[in-house]
Every structure is written in structure tokens, then in C-alpha cells.
PDB file of C-alpha atoms in Angstrom:
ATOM      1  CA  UNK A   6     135.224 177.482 173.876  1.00  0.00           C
ATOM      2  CA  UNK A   7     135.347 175.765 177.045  1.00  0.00           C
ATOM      3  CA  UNK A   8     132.355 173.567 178.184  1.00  0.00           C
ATOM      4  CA  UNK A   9     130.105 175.497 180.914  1.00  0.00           C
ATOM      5  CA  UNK A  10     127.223 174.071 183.476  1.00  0.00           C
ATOM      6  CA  UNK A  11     123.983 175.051 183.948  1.00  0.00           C
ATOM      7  CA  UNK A  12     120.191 174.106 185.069  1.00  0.00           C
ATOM      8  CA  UNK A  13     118.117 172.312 182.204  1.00  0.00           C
ATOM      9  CA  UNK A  14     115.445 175.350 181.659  1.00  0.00           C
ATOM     10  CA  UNK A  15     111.688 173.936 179.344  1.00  0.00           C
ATOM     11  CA  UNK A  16     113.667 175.986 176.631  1.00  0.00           C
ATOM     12  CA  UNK A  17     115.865 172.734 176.474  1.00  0.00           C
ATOM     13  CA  UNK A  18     113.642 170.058 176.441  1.00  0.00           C
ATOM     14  CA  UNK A  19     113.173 169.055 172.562  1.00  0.00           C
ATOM     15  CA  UNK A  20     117.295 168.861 172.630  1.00  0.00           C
ATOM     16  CA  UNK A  21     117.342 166.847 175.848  1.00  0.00           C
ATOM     17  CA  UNK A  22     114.250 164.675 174.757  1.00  0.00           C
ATOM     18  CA  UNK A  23     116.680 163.692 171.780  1.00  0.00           C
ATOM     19  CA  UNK A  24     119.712 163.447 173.823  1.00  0.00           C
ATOM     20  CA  UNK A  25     117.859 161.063 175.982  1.00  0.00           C
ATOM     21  CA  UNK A  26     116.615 158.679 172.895  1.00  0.00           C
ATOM     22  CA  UNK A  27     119.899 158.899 171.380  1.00  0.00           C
ATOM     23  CA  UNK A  28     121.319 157.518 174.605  1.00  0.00           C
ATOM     24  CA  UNK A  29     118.111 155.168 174.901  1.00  0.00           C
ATOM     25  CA  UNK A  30     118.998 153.603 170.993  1.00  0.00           C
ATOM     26  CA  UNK A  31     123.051 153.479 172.348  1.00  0.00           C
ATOM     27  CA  UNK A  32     121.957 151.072 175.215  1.00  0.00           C
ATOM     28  CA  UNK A  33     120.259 149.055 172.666  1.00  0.00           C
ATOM     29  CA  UNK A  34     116.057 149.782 173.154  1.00  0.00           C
ATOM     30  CA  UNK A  35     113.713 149.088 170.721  1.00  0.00           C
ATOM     31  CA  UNK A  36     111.464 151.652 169.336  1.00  0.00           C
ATOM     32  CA  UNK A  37     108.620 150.500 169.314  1.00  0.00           C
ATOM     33  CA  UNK A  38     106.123 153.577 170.144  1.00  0.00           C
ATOM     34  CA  UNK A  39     106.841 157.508 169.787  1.00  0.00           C
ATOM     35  CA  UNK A  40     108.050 158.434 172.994  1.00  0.00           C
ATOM     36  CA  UNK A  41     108.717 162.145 173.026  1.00  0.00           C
ATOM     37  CA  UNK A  42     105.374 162.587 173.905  1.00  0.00           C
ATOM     38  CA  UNK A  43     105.477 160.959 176.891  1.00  0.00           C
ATOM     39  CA  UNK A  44     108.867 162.462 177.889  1.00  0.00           C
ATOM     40  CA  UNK A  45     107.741 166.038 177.174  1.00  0.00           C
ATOM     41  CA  UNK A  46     104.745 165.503 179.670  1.00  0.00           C
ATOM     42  CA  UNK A  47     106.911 163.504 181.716  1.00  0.00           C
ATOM     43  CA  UNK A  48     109.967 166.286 181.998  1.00  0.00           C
ATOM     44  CA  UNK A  49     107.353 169.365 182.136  1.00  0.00           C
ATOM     45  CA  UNK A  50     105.592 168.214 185.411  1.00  0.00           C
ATOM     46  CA  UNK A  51     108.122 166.996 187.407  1.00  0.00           C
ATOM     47  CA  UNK A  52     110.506 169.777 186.385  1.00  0.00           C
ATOM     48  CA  UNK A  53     107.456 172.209 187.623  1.00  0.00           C
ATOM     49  CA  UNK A  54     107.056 170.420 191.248  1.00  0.00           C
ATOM     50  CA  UNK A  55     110.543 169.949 191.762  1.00  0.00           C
ATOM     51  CA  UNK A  56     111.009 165.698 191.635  1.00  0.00           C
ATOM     52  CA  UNK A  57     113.505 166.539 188.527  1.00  0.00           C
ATOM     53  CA  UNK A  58     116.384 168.317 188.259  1.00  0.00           C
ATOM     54  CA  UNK A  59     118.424 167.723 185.579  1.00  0.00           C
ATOM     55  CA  UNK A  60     122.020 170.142 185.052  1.00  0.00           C
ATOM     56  CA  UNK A  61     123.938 170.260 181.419  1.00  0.00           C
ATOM     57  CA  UNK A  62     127.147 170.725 179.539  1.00  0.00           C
ATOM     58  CA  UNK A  63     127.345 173.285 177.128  1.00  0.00           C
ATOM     59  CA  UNK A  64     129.613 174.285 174.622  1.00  0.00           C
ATOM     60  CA  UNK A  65     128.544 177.734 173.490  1.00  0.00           C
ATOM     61  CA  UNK A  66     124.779 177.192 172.906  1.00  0.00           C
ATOM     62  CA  UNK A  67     125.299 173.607 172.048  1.00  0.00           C
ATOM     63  CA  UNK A  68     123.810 171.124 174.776  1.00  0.00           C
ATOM     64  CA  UNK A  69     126.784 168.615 174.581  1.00  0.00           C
ATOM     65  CA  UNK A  70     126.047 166.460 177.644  1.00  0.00           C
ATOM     66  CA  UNK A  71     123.142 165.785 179.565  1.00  0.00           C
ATOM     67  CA  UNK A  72     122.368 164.108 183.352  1.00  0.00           C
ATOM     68  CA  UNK A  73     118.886 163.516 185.026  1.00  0.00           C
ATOM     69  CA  UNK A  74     117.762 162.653 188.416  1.00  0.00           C
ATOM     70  CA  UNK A  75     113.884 162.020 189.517  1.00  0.00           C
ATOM     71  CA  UNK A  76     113.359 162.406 193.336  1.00  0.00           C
ATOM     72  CA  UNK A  77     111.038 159.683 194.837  1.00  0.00           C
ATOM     73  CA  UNK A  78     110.064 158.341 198.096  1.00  0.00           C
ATOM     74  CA  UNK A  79     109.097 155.400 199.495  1.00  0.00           C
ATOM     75  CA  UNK A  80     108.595 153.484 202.913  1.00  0.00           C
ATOM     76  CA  UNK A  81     112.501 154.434 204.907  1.00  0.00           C
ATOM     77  CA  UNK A  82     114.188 150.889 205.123  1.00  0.00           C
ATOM     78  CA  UNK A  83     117.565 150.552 207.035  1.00  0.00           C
ATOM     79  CA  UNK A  84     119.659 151.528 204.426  1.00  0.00           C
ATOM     80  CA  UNK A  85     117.596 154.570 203.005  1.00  0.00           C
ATOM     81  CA  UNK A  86     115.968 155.739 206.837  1.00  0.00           C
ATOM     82  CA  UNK A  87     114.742 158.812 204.615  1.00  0.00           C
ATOM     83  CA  UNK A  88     113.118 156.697 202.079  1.00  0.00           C
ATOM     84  CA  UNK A  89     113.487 159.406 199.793  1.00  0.00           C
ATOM     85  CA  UNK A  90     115.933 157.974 196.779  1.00  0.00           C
ATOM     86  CA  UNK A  91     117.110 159.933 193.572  1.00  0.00           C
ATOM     87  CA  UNK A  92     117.008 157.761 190.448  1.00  0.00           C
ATOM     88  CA  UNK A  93     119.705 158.575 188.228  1.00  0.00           C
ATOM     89  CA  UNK A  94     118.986 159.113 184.133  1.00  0.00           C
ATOM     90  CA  UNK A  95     119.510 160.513 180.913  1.00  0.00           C
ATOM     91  CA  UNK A  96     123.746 160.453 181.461  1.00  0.00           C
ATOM     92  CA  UNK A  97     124.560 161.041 177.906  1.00  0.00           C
ATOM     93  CA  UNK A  98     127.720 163.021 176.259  1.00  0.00           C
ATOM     94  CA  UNK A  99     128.353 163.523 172.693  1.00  0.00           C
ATOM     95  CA  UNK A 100     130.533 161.428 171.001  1.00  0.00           C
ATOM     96  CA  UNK A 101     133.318 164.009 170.446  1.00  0.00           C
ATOM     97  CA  UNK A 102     133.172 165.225 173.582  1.00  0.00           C
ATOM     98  CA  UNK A 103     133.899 161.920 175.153  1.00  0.00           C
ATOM     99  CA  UNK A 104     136.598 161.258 177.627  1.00  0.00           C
ATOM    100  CA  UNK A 105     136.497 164.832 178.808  1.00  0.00           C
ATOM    101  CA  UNK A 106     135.333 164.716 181.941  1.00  0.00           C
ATOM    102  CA  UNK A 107     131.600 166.009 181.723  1.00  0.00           C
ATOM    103  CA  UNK A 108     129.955 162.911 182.909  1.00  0.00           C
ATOM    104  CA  UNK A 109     131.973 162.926 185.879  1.00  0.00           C
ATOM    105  CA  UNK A 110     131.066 166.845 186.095  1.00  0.00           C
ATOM    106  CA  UNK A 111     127.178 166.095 185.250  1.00  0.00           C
ATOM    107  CA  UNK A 112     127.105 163.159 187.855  1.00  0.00           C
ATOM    108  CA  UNK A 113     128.236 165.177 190.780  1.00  0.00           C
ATOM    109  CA  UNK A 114     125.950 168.302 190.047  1.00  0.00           C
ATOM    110  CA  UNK A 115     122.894 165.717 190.203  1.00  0.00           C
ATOM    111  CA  UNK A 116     123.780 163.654 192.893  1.00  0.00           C
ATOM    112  CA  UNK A 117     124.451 167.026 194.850  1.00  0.00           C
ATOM    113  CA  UNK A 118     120.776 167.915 194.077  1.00  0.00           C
ATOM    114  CA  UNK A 119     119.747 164.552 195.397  1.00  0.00           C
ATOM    115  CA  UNK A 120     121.658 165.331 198.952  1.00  0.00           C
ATOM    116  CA  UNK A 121     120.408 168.651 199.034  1.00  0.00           C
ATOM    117  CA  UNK A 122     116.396 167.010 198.501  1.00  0.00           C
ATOM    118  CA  UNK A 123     117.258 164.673 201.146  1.00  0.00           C
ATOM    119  CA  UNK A 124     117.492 161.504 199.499  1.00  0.00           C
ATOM    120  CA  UNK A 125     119.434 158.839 201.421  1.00  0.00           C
ATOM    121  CA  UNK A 126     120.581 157.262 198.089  1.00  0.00           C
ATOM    122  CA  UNK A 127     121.111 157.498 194.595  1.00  0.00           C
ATOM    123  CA  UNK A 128     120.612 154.408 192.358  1.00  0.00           C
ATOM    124  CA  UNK A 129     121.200 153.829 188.446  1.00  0.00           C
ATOM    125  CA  UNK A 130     120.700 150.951 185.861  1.00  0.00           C
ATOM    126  CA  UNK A 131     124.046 151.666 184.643  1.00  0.00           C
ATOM    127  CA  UNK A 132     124.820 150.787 180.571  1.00  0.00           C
ATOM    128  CA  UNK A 133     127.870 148.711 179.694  1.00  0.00           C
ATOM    129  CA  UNK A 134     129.260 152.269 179.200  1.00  0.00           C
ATOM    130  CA  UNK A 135     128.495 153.402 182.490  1.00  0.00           C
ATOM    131  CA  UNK A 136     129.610 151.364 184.717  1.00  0.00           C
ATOM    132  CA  UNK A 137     133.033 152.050 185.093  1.00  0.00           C
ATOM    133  CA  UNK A 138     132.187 155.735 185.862  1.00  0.00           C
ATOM    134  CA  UNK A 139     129.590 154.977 188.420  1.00  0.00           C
ATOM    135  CA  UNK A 140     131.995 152.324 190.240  1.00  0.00           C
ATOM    136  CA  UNK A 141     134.967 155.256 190.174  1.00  0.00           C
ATOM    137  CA  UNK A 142     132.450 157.506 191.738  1.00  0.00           C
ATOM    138  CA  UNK A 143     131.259 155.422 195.010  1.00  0.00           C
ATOM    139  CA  UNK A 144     128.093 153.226 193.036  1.00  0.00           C
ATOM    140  CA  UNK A 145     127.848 149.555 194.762  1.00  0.00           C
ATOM    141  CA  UNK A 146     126.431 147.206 192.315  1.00  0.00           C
ATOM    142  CA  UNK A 147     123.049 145.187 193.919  1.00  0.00           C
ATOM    143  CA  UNK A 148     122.809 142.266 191.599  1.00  0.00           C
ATOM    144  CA  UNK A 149     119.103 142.146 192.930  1.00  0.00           C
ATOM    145  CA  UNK A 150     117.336 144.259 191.062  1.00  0.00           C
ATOM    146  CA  UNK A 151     114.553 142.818 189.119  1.00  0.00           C
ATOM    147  CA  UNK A 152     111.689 144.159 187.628  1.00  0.00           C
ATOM    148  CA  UNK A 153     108.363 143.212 186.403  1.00  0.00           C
ATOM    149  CA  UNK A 154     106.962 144.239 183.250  1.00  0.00           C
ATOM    150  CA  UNK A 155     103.157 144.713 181.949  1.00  0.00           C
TER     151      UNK A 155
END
């Protein structure tokens, strides 16, 4: 059967919440609490007020690929005059269904969604993995980012 597209629905979420630790353990994080949880919450009330959209590849009923983006907005600077950004996540294909194309597929439903919001840019912490697809697809690396952790 040929993979198809469509809208994560909350029918999805315990599948995507394991898609996304699965892809969370690839990149190599520690688990060190429970943290589908916090997803769940997380993915139920931003899905309901629209700052996260996520779309899917399915084979049959089988969720084989997943993508995320999370719609925020900050102060407009001069290269984001919209300050509204879309923060890419949760990119994550099955092993055997690798190399097919779906990420590519996933990554321009999502980044669609993030034009159509409004968002004046799209960034990522791209994996090891990643970074070759993001780079193919227009993605500048900014070897600024830094982040502070409590």
C-alpha cells in the first residue's frame, strides 16, 4: 500500500507520543523522568488553540512517519518582521521506511502550515540525521544558538 498524508487527529497521540521518544532516545537523551505526561498535556492544548499542527505518513492505519511544528511569537526583529516563528519537531520515520521520501513530504506539509500562520521563519535543532535534509531543503545553519538550562 502506498504511504498517504494526513492531519495528526487526539486519536493519534499515544502513537505519536512514542514516535516522538523513540526519535528523542535516537538523538541520544537521557530518560530521566516519564515524559508522556507532559507531552500528552503538552500536544492536547496547543493542538486545541491552534500553535501545533503536526501532519503524518501512513501506511494503511500504521503511523509510519511523523513531523511537528509549534507556532510562537515574539518581539519582530529584522529578519523575522512578523516575529511569529514555527519551531520545527518530532521529524521521525520508521526505520524501514527510510530513504523514501516522507521526511521530505512531512517537512513541506509543516513548513506550509507555518507560512500559512504567518510565521516569518522556521527554525530546527537538527540531529546528526537531519541535517542533510534540512540543508537540501533551504535551512541556514546559525552556529549561535545557545541555551540556558534550569
Amino acid at each position: 500500500m502506498a504511504v498517504q498524508y494526513r492531519k495528526l487527529t487526539e486519536n493519534d497521540l499515544e502513537t505519536f507520543i512514542e514516535m516522538r521518544i523513540c526519535q528523542l532516545r535516537e538523538e541520544g537523551a537521557t530518560e530521566e523522568i516519564d515524559l508522556k505526561p507532559a507531552l500528552l498535556d503538552y500536544y492536547k492544548r496547543h493542538m486545541a488553540d491552534g500553535t501545533f499542527v503536526s501532519w503524518l505518513a501512513v501506511d494503511g492505519e500504521k503511523i509510519v512517519g511523523t513531523s511537528g511544528m509549534s507556532f510562537v511569537e515574539k518581539p519582530p526583529y529584522f529578519s523575522c518582521p512578523s516575529g511569529k516563528i514555527g519551531l520545527l519537531s518530532s521529524m521521525y520515520t520508521a526505520d524501514e521506511y527510510r530513504r523514501q521520501g516522507i521526511a521530505k513530504a512531512l517537512l513541506t506539509r509543516v513548513v506550509e502550515e507555518a507560512r500559512a500562520y504567518g510565521c516569518g521563519c522556521v527554525q530546527i535543532t537538527a540531529s546528526d540525521m537531519g541535517v542533510l535534509l534540512y540543508t537540501d531543503f533551504g535551512f541556514v545553519k546559525n552556529g549561535n544558538f545557545m541555551q540556558y538550562k534550569f
